[in-house]
């Protein structure tokens, strides 16, 4: 729960491909590039493994934003996985914008294993954009608990 | 003789011939329903039953959905309209049914009347008013003549969709939430779709359980978004999902958007060309990269 007056610190789920972006995040760490600690990383074998359902479910269950990152086109460990991903995500992105899930709530990037610095920039940029949007509200699954239960939880 | 009756007459004749000559073992077609202006699927095995077949502007079902349930190795004759044939092409491309097993009876269709619309005279479905496949893209025999078709407006966006697009993103979300709040999660849209053939749909899975049962708005929205995405690059725009919806939800708000995006991004129209792989089953190295940082 946010304290009044405190700055909104979003939580982002980052789906990083094992071969490039995850290694890029590692390099960012080793090289001591600073980036905001708002991401929670989920390592996936390939950006092509990321099902739109993962992204929607993240948003439903409390993520304020989602970042998907994989190898640059042409550099996929599995040769073509990210090309398929690119087609899939552009359709997803357009659909999300169309239904009115705010632009930038879901972001995509290519970060190679050598781009530690780019990784830190991508994360800082993503976090900044989500901060500007504020907490996710549209797809979030909320439950209306009876007030006495909420009160009990705060005691 | 009226055009429809002509088609019906020829359909019965050809069906009888096909069954009598053992070209097919079974014909899936439309039969008279128990209510006025309603048709029901019929499965005909004997030549003398060919007279059960009907054709009129209420034949709204997409009979291709029934093919999935035909497990035997029999040769099947199937009556298809243009839009139905697009989903049939999709199934053949995705290797769900073998082309050799099919004898496709294509019918030149001038649009199906909207049974829910009130007022006189009855109007065709929105999808029919903008139809561009009056003649099936794939058939073995074709009944009817393309010359008799009234002109359609294929490139225009239908009025409801255009009105929706004109809204701001926040208003669109609100409008969709309201539209889909009527959803009772009966999955009739999924079941009516000839291309929804997964043995176990993601909504039915329990390990992992992707979304809960019930009608929480976020669960409903995820179901419909993912359903639309699963049809991306495959949807033949037959409108079977929308017609199946007992709550009259405008499902094409989502499915049409995805179809238009696929057409624009990948210059692809699903279900027309048997040789071309579905748009999302393939890629080009020159695809639009602007979504990615």
Short mmCIF file of C-alpha atoms in Angstrom, two decimals:
data_model
loop_
_atom_site.label_atom_id
_atom_site.label_comp_id
_atom_site.label_asym_id
_atom_site.label_seq_id
_atom_site.Cartn_x
_atom_site.Cartn_y
_atom_site.Cartn_z
CA UNK A 1 0.00 0.00 0.00
CA UNK A 2 1.31 3.42 -0.98
CA UNK A 3 1.98 5.86 1.82
CA UNK A 4 0.44 9.29 1.21
CA UNK A 5 3.03 11.66 -0.19
CA UNK A 6 5.40 8.89 -1.27
CA UNK A 7 6.37 8.76 -4.93
CA UNK A 8 4.70 6.02 -6.92
CA UNK A 9 7.13 3.16 -7.44
CA UNK A 10 5.79 0.93 -10.19
CA UNK A 11 6.36 -2.78 -10.42
CA UNK A 12 7.35 -4.01 -13.85
CA UNK A 13 7.56 -7.58 -15.01
CA UNK A 14 10.46 -8.02 -17.42
CA UNK A 15 10.46 -11.06 -19.68
CA UNK A 16 14.09 -11.41 -20.75
CA UNK A 17 15.38 -13.95 -23.21
CA UNK A 18 18.06 -16.18 -21.81
CA UNK A 19 20.61 -15.63 -24.56
CA UNK A 20 20.68 -11.88 -25.04
CA UNK A 21 18.68 -9.63 -22.76
CA UNK A 22 19.19 -11.69 -19.63
CA UNK A 23 22.91 -11.67 -20.30
CA UNK A 24 22.63 -7.95 -21.07
CA UNK A 25 21.08 -7.44 -17.63
CA UNK A 26 23.92 -9.45 -16.16
CA UNK A 27 26.47 -7.29 -17.94
CA UNK A 28 24.71 -4.15 -16.71
CA UNK A 29 25.16 -5.51 -13.18
CA UNK A 30 28.80 -6.48 -13.66
CA UNK A 31 29.57 -3.14 -15.26
CA UNK A 32 27.79 -1.32 -12.42
CA UNK A 33 25.40 0.55 -14.66
CA UNK A 34 22.66 1.97 -12.50
CA UNK A 35 19.01 1.36 -13.27
CA UNK A 36 15.86 1.62 -11.16
CA UNK A 37 15.08 -1.44 -9.06
CA UNK A 38 11.46 -1.60 -10.21
CA UNK A 39 11.72 -4.61 -12.50
CA UNK A 40 11.07 -8.23 -11.60
CA UNK A 41 12.82 -10.43 -14.10
CA UNK A 42 11.37 -13.61 -15.55
CA UNK A 43 13.86 -15.47 -17.69
CA UNK A 44 12.46 -17.12 -20.81
CA UNK A 45 14.28 -19.20 -23.42
CA UNK A 46 13.38 -16.81 -26.26
CA UNK A 47 11.25 -13.72 -26.83
CA UNK A 48 9.17 -16.02 -29.03
CA UNK A 49 8.25 -17.95 -25.89
CA UNK A 50 6.36 -15.00 -24.50
CA UNK A 51 2.67 -15.57 -24.97
CA UNK A 52 0.46 -12.45 -25.00
CA UNK A 53 -1.42 -14.23 -22.24
CA UNK A 54 1.64 -13.90 -19.94
CA UNK A 55 1.58 -10.16 -20.47
CA UNK A 56 -2.14 -9.78 -19.86
CA UNK A 57 -1.99 -11.98 -16.81
CA UNK A 58 0.88 -9.92 -15.36
CA UNK A 59 -1.21 -6.79 -15.74
CA UNK A 60 -4.22 -8.51 -14.23
CA UNK A 61 -2.30 -9.53 -11.14
CA UNK A 62 -0.69 -6.30 -10.11
CA UNK A 63 2.12 -5.46 -12.51
CA UNK A 64 2.03 -1.79 -13.46
CA UNK A 65 3.89 -2.49 -16.65
CA UNK A 66 5.47 -5.23 -18.70
CA UNK A 67 8.74 -5.17 -20.58
CA UNK A 68 9.63 -7.86 -23.09
CA UNK A 69 13.17 -8.01 -24.37
CA UNK A 70 15.01 -10.38 -26.67
CA UNK A 71 17.89 -10.72 -29.09
CA UNK A 72 18.14 -8.29 -31.99
CA UNK A 73 16.49 -9.49 -35.20
CA UNK A 74 18.93 -11.77 -36.97
CA UNK A 75 20.72 -12.70 -33.74
CA UNK A 76 18.21 -15.14 -32.26
CA UNK A 77 19.81 -18.15 -30.59
CA UNK A 78 17.13 -20.23 -32.30
CA UNK A 79 17.65 -18.29 -35.54
CA UNK A 80 14.08 -17.11 -36.12
CA UNK A 81 12.25 -17.03 -32.76
CA UNK A 82 12.35 -13.27 -32.42
CA UNK A 83 11.09 -12.73 -35.97
CA UNK A 84 7.92 -14.63 -35.10
CA UNK A 85 7.79 -12.70 -31.82
CA UNK A 86 8.01 -9.42 -33.68
CA UNK A 87 4.91 -10.19 -35.75
CA UNK A 88 3.04 -11.42 -32.70
CA UNK A 89 3.87 -8.39 -30.56
CA UNK A 90 3.09 -5.76 -33.13
CA UNK A 91 -0.41 -7.21 -33.47
CA UNK A 92 -0.70 -7.36 -29.67
CA UNK A 93 0.58 -3.84 -29.22
CA UNK A 94 -1.87 -2.43 -31.75
CA UNK A 95 -4.74 -4.32 -30.17
CA UNK A 96 -3.88 -3.07 -26.69
CA UNK A 97 -3.66 0.52 -27.89
CA UNK A 98 -6.96 0.07 -29.68
CA UNK A 99 -8.86 -1.29 -26.69
CA UNK A 100 -7.53 1.58 -24.60
CA UNK A 101 -4.94 -0.11 -22.42
CA UNK A 102 -2.61 2.85 -22.17
CA UNK A 103 0.21 3.13 -24.62
CA UNK A 104 3.57 2.24 -23.00
CA UNK A 105 1.97 -0.02 -20.40
CA UNK A 106 3.52 -2.85 -22.37
CA UNK A 107 6.90 -2.24 -23.99
CA UNK A 108 9.23 -4.23 -26.20
CA UNK A 109 12.93 -3.96 -26.87
CA UNK A 110 15.91 -5.74 -28.35
CA UNK A 111 18.96 -5.87 -26.07
CA UNK A 112 21.99 -7.99 -26.88
CA UNK A 113 24.34 -9.65 -24.40
CA UNK A 114 26.91 -6.91 -25.09
CA UNK A 115 24.52 -4.05 -24.42
CA UNK A 116 24.63 -3.70 -20.64
CA UNK A 117 24.43 0.03 -20.93
CA UNK A 118 21.47 -0.13 -23.28
CA UNK A 119 19.73 -2.47 -20.84
CA UNK A 120 20.03 0.05 -18.04
CA UNK A 121 18.70 2.76 -20.34
CA UNK A 122 15.78 0.64 -21.53
CA UNK A 123 14.75 -0.14 -17.95
CA UNK A 124 15.13 3.46 -16.78
CA UNK A 125 13.10 4.61 -19.75
CA UNK A 126 10.39 1.99 -19.23
CA UNK A 127 10.08 2.80 -15.53
CA UNK A 128 9.87 6.49 -16.25
CA UNK A 129 7.07 5.97 -18.78
CA UNK A 130 5.11 3.79 -16.35
CA UNK A 131 5.58 6.35 -13.57
CA UNK A 132 4.08 8.95 -15.85
CA UNK A 133 1.08 6.68 -16.45
CA UNK A 134 0.51 5.95 -12.78
CA UNK A 135 -0.62 2.64 -11.30
CA UNK A 136 -2.28 0.15 -13.65
CA UNK A 137 -6.04 0.17 -13.26
CA UNK A 138 -7.72 -1.05 -16.40
CA UNK A 139 -7.10 -4.78 -16.47
CA UNK A 140 -6.42 -5.25 -12.77
CA UNK A 141 -8.41 -7.86 -10.96
CA UNK A 142 -9.78 -6.20 -7.89
CA UNK A 143 -11.87 -7.77 -5.23
CA UNK A 144 -14.24 -5.81 -3.10
CA UNK A 145 -13.72 -7.07 0.41
CA UNK A 146 -16.14 -6.19 3.18
CA UNK A 147 -14.84 -3.06 5.02
CA UNK A 148 -14.46 -4.89 8.33
CA UNK A 149 -12.06 -7.34 6.69
CA UNK A 150 -9.97 -4.52 5.23
CA UNK A 151 -9.89 -2.86 8.63
CA UNK A 152 -8.82 -6.12 10.28
CA UNK A 153 -5.99 -6.48 7.77
CA UNK A 154 -4.65 -3.06 8.71
CA UNK A 155 -4.67 -3.66 12.46
CA UNK B 1 -37.76 -19.20 -61.01
CA UNK B 2 -36.26 -17.06 -58.27
CA UNK B 3 -32.48 -17.11 -57.92
CA UNK B 4 -32.46 -18.74 -54.50
CA UNK B 5 -34.79 -21.50 -55.62
CA UNK B 6 -32.64 -22.07 -58.66
CA UNK B 7 -29.59 -22.53 -56.45
CA UNK B 8 -31.50 -24.81 -54.09
CA UNK B 9 -32.76 -26.88 -56.99
CA UNK B 10 -29.30 -27.27 -58.48
CA UNK B 11 -27.82 -28.01 -55.06
CA UNK B 12 -30.22 -30.90 -54.51
CA UNK B 13 -29.57 -32.28 -57.96
CA UNK B 14 -25.79 -32.16 -57.62
CA UNK B 15 -25.91 -33.60 -54.09
CA UNK B 16 -28.03 -36.50 -55.21
CA UNK B 17 -25.64 -37.16 -58.07
CA UNK B 18 -22.57 -37.02 -55.84
CA UNK B 19 -24.07 -39.50 -53.37
CA UNK B 20 -25.43 -41.81 -56.06
CA UNK B 21 -22.07 -41.97 -57.85
CA UNK B 22 -20.27 -42.52 -54.54
CA UNK B 23 -18.09 -39.46 -55.03
CA UNK B 24 -18.83 -38.65 -51.40
CA UNK B 25 -20.11 -40.69 -48.46
CA UNK B 26 -21.69 -37.80 -46.65
CA UNK B 27 -22.93 -34.32 -47.41
CA UNK B 28 -23.06 -31.63 -44.76
CA UNK B 29 -25.56 -28.98 -45.73
CA UNK B 30 -28.43 -26.82 -44.55
CA UNK B 31 -31.86 -28.23 -43.82
CA UNK B 32 -35.15 -26.66 -42.86
CA UNK B 33 -35.28 -25.61 -39.21
CA UNK B 34 -38.20 -26.03 -36.84
CA UNK B 35 -38.82 -22.28 -36.67
CA UNK B 36 -39.55 -19.96 -39.57
CA UNK B 37 -36.44 -18.35 -41.07
CA UNK B 38 -34.18 -20.84 -39.34
CA UNK B 39 -32.00 -23.53 -40.84
CA UNK B 40 -30.31 -26.44 -39.19
CA UNK B 41 -27.32 -28.52 -40.29
CA UNK B 42 -28.21 -31.78 -42.00
CA UNK B 43 -25.97 -34.77 -42.60
CA UNK B 44 -27.05 -36.68 -45.66
CA UNK B 45 -25.85 -40.14 -46.57
CA UNK B 46 -28.53 -41.42 -48.99
CA UNK B 47 -29.18 -39.96 -52.46
CA UNK B 48 -32.94 -39.95 -51.87
CA UNK B 49 -32.46 -37.63 -48.87
CA UNK B 50 -30.88 -34.91 -50.99
CA UNK B 51 -34.23 -33.14 -51.04
CA UNK B 52 -33.69 -32.22 -47.39
CA UNK B 53 -31.12 -29.67 -48.47
CA UNK B 54 -32.18 -26.04 -48.54
CA UNK B 55 -30.57 -22.80 -49.58
CA UNK B 56 -31.91 -19.35 -48.66
CA UNK B 57 -30.73 -16.09 -47.13
CA UNK B 58 -31.01 -17.46 -43.60
CA UNK B 59 -28.24 -20.05 -44.00
CA UNK B 60 -26.04 -18.31 -41.46
CA UNK B 61 -24.23 -21.29 -39.94
CA UNK B 62 -20.64 -21.96 -40.84
CA UNK B 63 -20.81 -25.69 -41.48
CA UNK B 64 -17.03 -25.99 -41.48
CA UNK B 65 -17.19 -26.21 -37.67
CA UNK B 66 -18.83 -29.63 -38.03
CA UNK B 67 -15.92 -31.07 -40.01
CA UNK B 68 -13.80 -31.20 -36.89
CA UNK B 69 -16.17 -33.73 -35.41
CA UNK B 70 -16.01 -36.03 -38.43
CA UNK B 71 -13.29 -38.43 -37.40
CA UNK B 72 -13.92 -41.20 -39.90
CA UNK B 73 -12.00 -41.51 -43.10
CA UNK B 74 -15.12 -40.93 -45.18
CA UNK B 75 -15.14 -38.50 -48.07
CA UNK B 76 -17.22 -35.50 -47.18
CA UNK B 77 -19.15 -33.10 -49.34
CA UNK B 78 -19.68 -29.78 -47.66
CA UNK B 79 -21.83 -26.82 -48.60
CA UNK B 80 -19.94 -23.55 -48.13
CA UNK B 81 -20.49 -19.87 -48.66
CA UNK B 82 -17.55 -17.63 -49.51
CA UNK B 83 -16.70 -16.78 -45.89
CA UNK B 84 -17.08 -20.42 -44.82
CA UNK B 85 -14.68 -21.44 -47.56
CA UNK B 86 -12.09 -19.04 -46.12
CA UNK B 87 -12.17 -20.88 -42.81
CA UNK B 88 -12.02 -24.16 -44.70
CA UNK B 89 -8.88 -23.00 -46.50
CA UNK B 90 -7.47 -22.09 -43.09
CA UNK B 91 -8.13 -25.57 -41.73
CA UNK B 92 -6.55 -27.23 -44.76
CA UNK B 93 -3.47 -25.00 -44.45
CA UNK B 94 -3.14 -25.83 -40.78
CA UNK B 95 -3.39 -29.53 -41.64
CA UNK B 96 -6.54 -30.07 -39.64
CA UNK B 97 -8.29 -31.71 -42.54
CA UNK B 98 -7.00 -33.18 -45.76
CA UNK B 99 -8.07 -31.55 -49.01
CA UNK B 100 -8.44 -35.03 -50.57
CA UNK B 101 -11.21 -35.91 -48.16
CA UNK B 102 -13.32 -32.97 -49.20
CA UNK B 103 -15.66 -32.27 -52.01
CA UNK B 104 -16.42 -28.60 -51.65
CA UNK B 105 -19.81 -27.42 -52.88
CA UNK B 106 -19.39 -23.67 -53.13
CA UNK B 107 -22.40 -21.41 -53.31
CA UNK B 108 -22.38 -17.87 -54.61
CA UNK B 109 -23.86 -15.98 -51.67
CA UNK B 110 -25.51 -12.59 -51.76
CA UNK B 111 -25.55 -12.04 -48.00
CA UNK B 112 -27.35 -13.56 -45.04
CA UNK B 113 -30.18 -11.71 -43.32
CA UNK B 114 -29.69 -10.55 -39.76
CA UNK B 115 -32.27 -12.47 -37.73
CA UNK B 116 -31.90 -10.12 -34.78
CA UNK B 117 -32.42 -6.89 -36.69
CA UNK B 118 -35.93 -5.56 -36.45
CA UNK B 119 -37.63 -3.49 -39.08
CA UNK B 120 -38.64 -3.92 -42.67
CA UNK B 121 -37.22 -4.90 -45.04
CA UNK B 122 -34.78 -7.25 -43.26
CA UNK B 123 -31.15 -6.26 -43.69
CA UNK B 124 -28.07 -8.46 -44.16
CA UNK B 125 -25.47 -8.82 -41.42
CA UNK B 126 -22.86 -6.06 -41.26
CA UNK B 127 -20.18 -8.57 -42.28
CA UNK B 128 -22.27 -9.47 -45.36
CA UNK B 129 -22.81 -5.86 -46.39
CA UNK B 130 -19.03 -5.46 -46.62
CA UNK B 131 -18.36 -8.92 -48.03
CA UNK B 132 -15.69 -9.40 -50.65
CA UNK B 133 -15.88 -13.16 -51.03
CA UNK B 134 -19.31 -13.73 -52.50
CA UNK B 135 -17.68 -16.46 -54.54
CA UNK B 136 -15.83 -19.06 -52.42
CA UNK B 137 -12.05 -18.92 -52.93
CA UNK B 138 -11.92 -22.72 -53.08
CA UNK B 139 -14.49 -25.18 -54.43
CA UNK B 140 -14.95 -28.32 -56.46
CA UNK B 141 -18.29 -27.34 -57.84
CA UNK B 142 -19.78 -23.87 -57.85
CA UNK B 143 -23.50 -23.22 -57.76
CA UNK B 144 -24.93 -19.84 -58.66
CA UNK B 145 -23.60 -17.06 -60.79
CA UNK B 146 -21.40 -14.20 -59.60
CA UNK B 147 -23.15 -11.86 -62.05
CA UNK B 148 -26.33 -11.90 -59.99
CA UNK B 149 -24.65 -10.43 -56.91
CA UNK B 150 -25.62 -6.97 -55.70
CA UNK B 151 -22.60 -4.66 -55.34
CA UNK B 152 -21.00 -4.59 -51.86
CA UNK B 153 -18.77 -2.10 -50.08
CA UNK B 154 -15.75 -4.21 -49.17
CA UNK B 155 -13.28 -1.43 -48.44
CA UNK B 156 -15.56 0.58 -46.17
CA UNK B 157 -15.52 0.19 -42.43
CA UNK B 158 -18.98 -0.57 -41.10
CA UNK B 159 -20.67 2.26 -39.22
CA UNK B 160 -20.47 0.74 -35.73
CA UNK B 161 -16.76 0.07 -36.03
CA UNK B 162 -16.08 3.52 -37.41
CA UNK B 163 -17.96 5.11 -34.51
CA UNK B 164 -15.97 3.04 -32.04
CA UNK B 165 -12.65 3.97 -33.61
CA UNK B 166 -13.48 7.65 -33.37
CA UNK B 167 -13.52 7.47 -29.56
CA UNK B 168 -10.52 8.33 -27.38
CA UNK B 169 -8.57 5.37 -25.89
CA UNK B 170 -10.13 5.91 -22.45
CA UNK B 171 -13.61 6.05 -23.94
CA UNK B 172 -12.90 2.93 -25.97
CA UNK B 173 -11.93 1.04 -22.84
CA UNK B 174 -15.10 2.18 -21.14
CA UNK B 175 -17.25 1.26 -24.12
CA UNK B 176 -15.66 -2.17 -24.40
CA UNK B 177 -16.01 -2.83 -20.70
CA UNK B 178 -19.67 -2.02 -20.97
CA UNK B 179 -20.15 -4.11 -24.11
CA UNK B 180 -18.37 -7.12 -22.67
CA UNK B 181 -19.92 -6.83 -19.22
CA UNK B 182 -22.83 -8.74 -20.74
CA UNK B 183 -20.59 -11.74 -21.47
CA UNK B 184 -21.70 -14.81 -19.53
CA UNK B 185 -18.62 -16.84 -20.48
CA UNK B 186 -20.66 -19.53 -22.23
CA UNK B 187 -17.90 -19.86 -24.87
CA UNK B 188 -20.46 -20.10 -27.67
CA UNK B 189 -18.21 -17.80 -29.70
CA UNK B 190 -15.31 -20.18 -29.32
CA UNK B 191 -17.41 -23.24 -30.09
CA UNK B 192 -18.93 -21.70 -33.19
CA UNK B 193 -15.53 -20.75 -34.59
CA UNK B 194 -14.31 -23.28 -37.15
CA UNK B 195 -10.72 -22.31 -36.42
CA UNK B 196 -10.93 -22.75 -32.63
CA UNK B 197 -10.00 -26.39 -32.61
CA UNK B 198 -7.59 -26.77 -29.66
CA UNK B 199 -8.39 -29.94 -27.75
CA UNK B 200 -8.07 -27.96 -24.57
CA UNK B 201 -8.67 -24.23 -24.68
CA UNK B 202 -6.54 -22.01 -22.44
CA UNK B 203 -9.63 -21.01 -20.49
CA UNK B 204 -10.29 -24.62 -19.57
CA UNK B 205 -6.77 -25.43 -18.46
CA UNK B 206 -6.23 -25.94 -14.77
CA UNK B 207 -2.45 -26.48 -14.78
CA UNK B 208 -1.72 -23.60 -14.96
CA UNK B 209 -5.02 -21.91 -14.42
CA UNK B 210 -4.75 -18.89 -16.68
CA UNK B 211 -7.97 -17.13 -15.84
CA UNK B 212 -10.69 -17.83 -13.30
CA UNK B 213 -14.25 -18.82 -13.98
CA UNK B 214 -16.91 -16.28 -13.33
CA UNK B 215 -17.60 -12.95 -14.88
CA UNK B 216 -15.01 -10.63 -13.39
CA UNK B 217 -14.47 -7.89 -16.01
CA UNK B 218 -10.73 -8.49 -16.23
CA UNK B 219 -11.18 -12.22 -16.82
CA UNK B 220 -13.77 -11.55 -19.50
CA UNK B 221 -11.52 -9.01 -21.17
CA UNK B 222 -8.50 -11.31 -21.16
CA UNK B 223 -10.56 -14.14 -22.62
CA UNK B 224 -11.79 -11.99 -25.48
CA UNK B 225 -8.43 -10.33 -26.15
CA UNK B 226 -6.63 -13.65 -26.30
CA UNK B 227 -9.37 -15.18 -28.44
CA UNK B 228 -8.97 -12.32 -30.89
CA UNK B 229 -5.19 -12.74 -30.88
CA UNK B 230 -5.45 -16.48 -31.45
CA UNK B 231 -7.43 -15.75 -34.58
CA UNK B 232 -4.88 -13.22 -35.83
CA UNK B 233 -3.83 -14.04 -39.37
CA UNK B 234 -6.33 -16.92 -39.46
CA UNK B 235 -9.78 -15.42 -39.04
CA UNK B 236 -11.90 -15.77 -42.18
CA UNK B 237 -14.29 -13.08 -40.95
CA UNK B 238 -17.36 -15.32 -41.30
CA UNK B 239 -18.93 -13.74 -38.22
CA UNK B 240 -19.97 -17.10 -36.75
CA UNK B 241 -18.75 -16.02 -33.30
CA UNK B 242 -20.88 -12.92 -33.23
CA UNK B 243 -23.97 -14.74 -34.48
CA UNK B 244 -23.51 -17.44 -31.87
CA UNK B 245 -23.37 -14.97 -28.99
CA UNK B 246 -26.57 -15.29 -26.94
CA UNK B 247 -25.99 -11.85 -25.47
CA UNK B 248 -25.54 -10.12 -28.82
CA UNK B 249 -22.08 -8.80 -27.99
CA UNK B 250 -20.34 -7.07 -30.89
CA UNK B 251 -17.36 -9.40 -31.02
CA UNK B 252 -16.21 -7.94 -34.31
CA UNK B 253 -15.05 -4.85 -32.43
CA UNK B 254 -12.02 -6.96 -31.53
CA UNK B 255 -11.77 -9.55 -34.30
CA UNK B 256 -12.15 -7.05 -37.11
CA UNK B 257 -9.44 -4.84 -35.66
CA UNK B 258 -6.99 -7.74 -35.63
CA UNK B 259 -7.97 -8.70 -39.18
CA UNK B 260 -7.45 -5.18 -40.43
CA UNK B 261 -4.08 -4.93 -38.71
CA UNK B 262 -2.93 -8.19 -40.25
CA UNK B 263 -4.02 -6.98 -43.68
CA UNK B 264 -2.24 -3.69 -43.22
CA UNK B 265 0.96 -4.99 -41.64
CA UNK B 266 1.50 -8.19 -43.57
CA UNK B 267 -0.62 -7.60 -46.69
CA UNK B 268 -2.42 -10.83 -45.98
CA UNK B 269 -6.01 -11.90 -46.29
CA UNK B 270 -6.45 -15.19 -44.45
CA UNK B 271 -8.18 -18.08 -46.14
CA UNK B 272 -7.85 -16.99 -49.73
CA UNK B 273 -4.60 -18.50 -50.93
CA UNK B 274 -4.02 -22.16 -50.13
CA UNK B 275 -0.26 -21.91 -50.73
CA UNK B 276 0.48 -18.91 -48.55
CA UNK B 277 1.26 -19.68 -44.88
CA UNK B 278 -0.86 -17.90 -42.24
CA UNK B 279 0.61 -14.46 -41.50
CA UNK B 280 1.71 -15.24 -37.96
CA UNK B 281 3.15 -18.63 -38.87
CA UNK B 282 5.78 -16.92 -40.94
CA UNK B 283 7.84 -13.74 -40.94
CA UNK B 284 9.83 -11.40 -43.06
CA UNK B 285 13.16 -9.88 -42.06
CA UNK B 286 11.76 -6.54 -43.22
CA UNK B 287 8.81 -6.53 -40.82
CA UNK B 288 7.98 -3.28 -39.07
CA UNK B 289 10.40 -2.80 -36.18
CA UNK B 290 8.94 0.43 -34.81
CA UNK B 291 7.32 -1.24 -31.76
CA UNK B 292 10.73 -2.19 -30.38
CA UNK B 293 13.15 0.04 -28.48
#
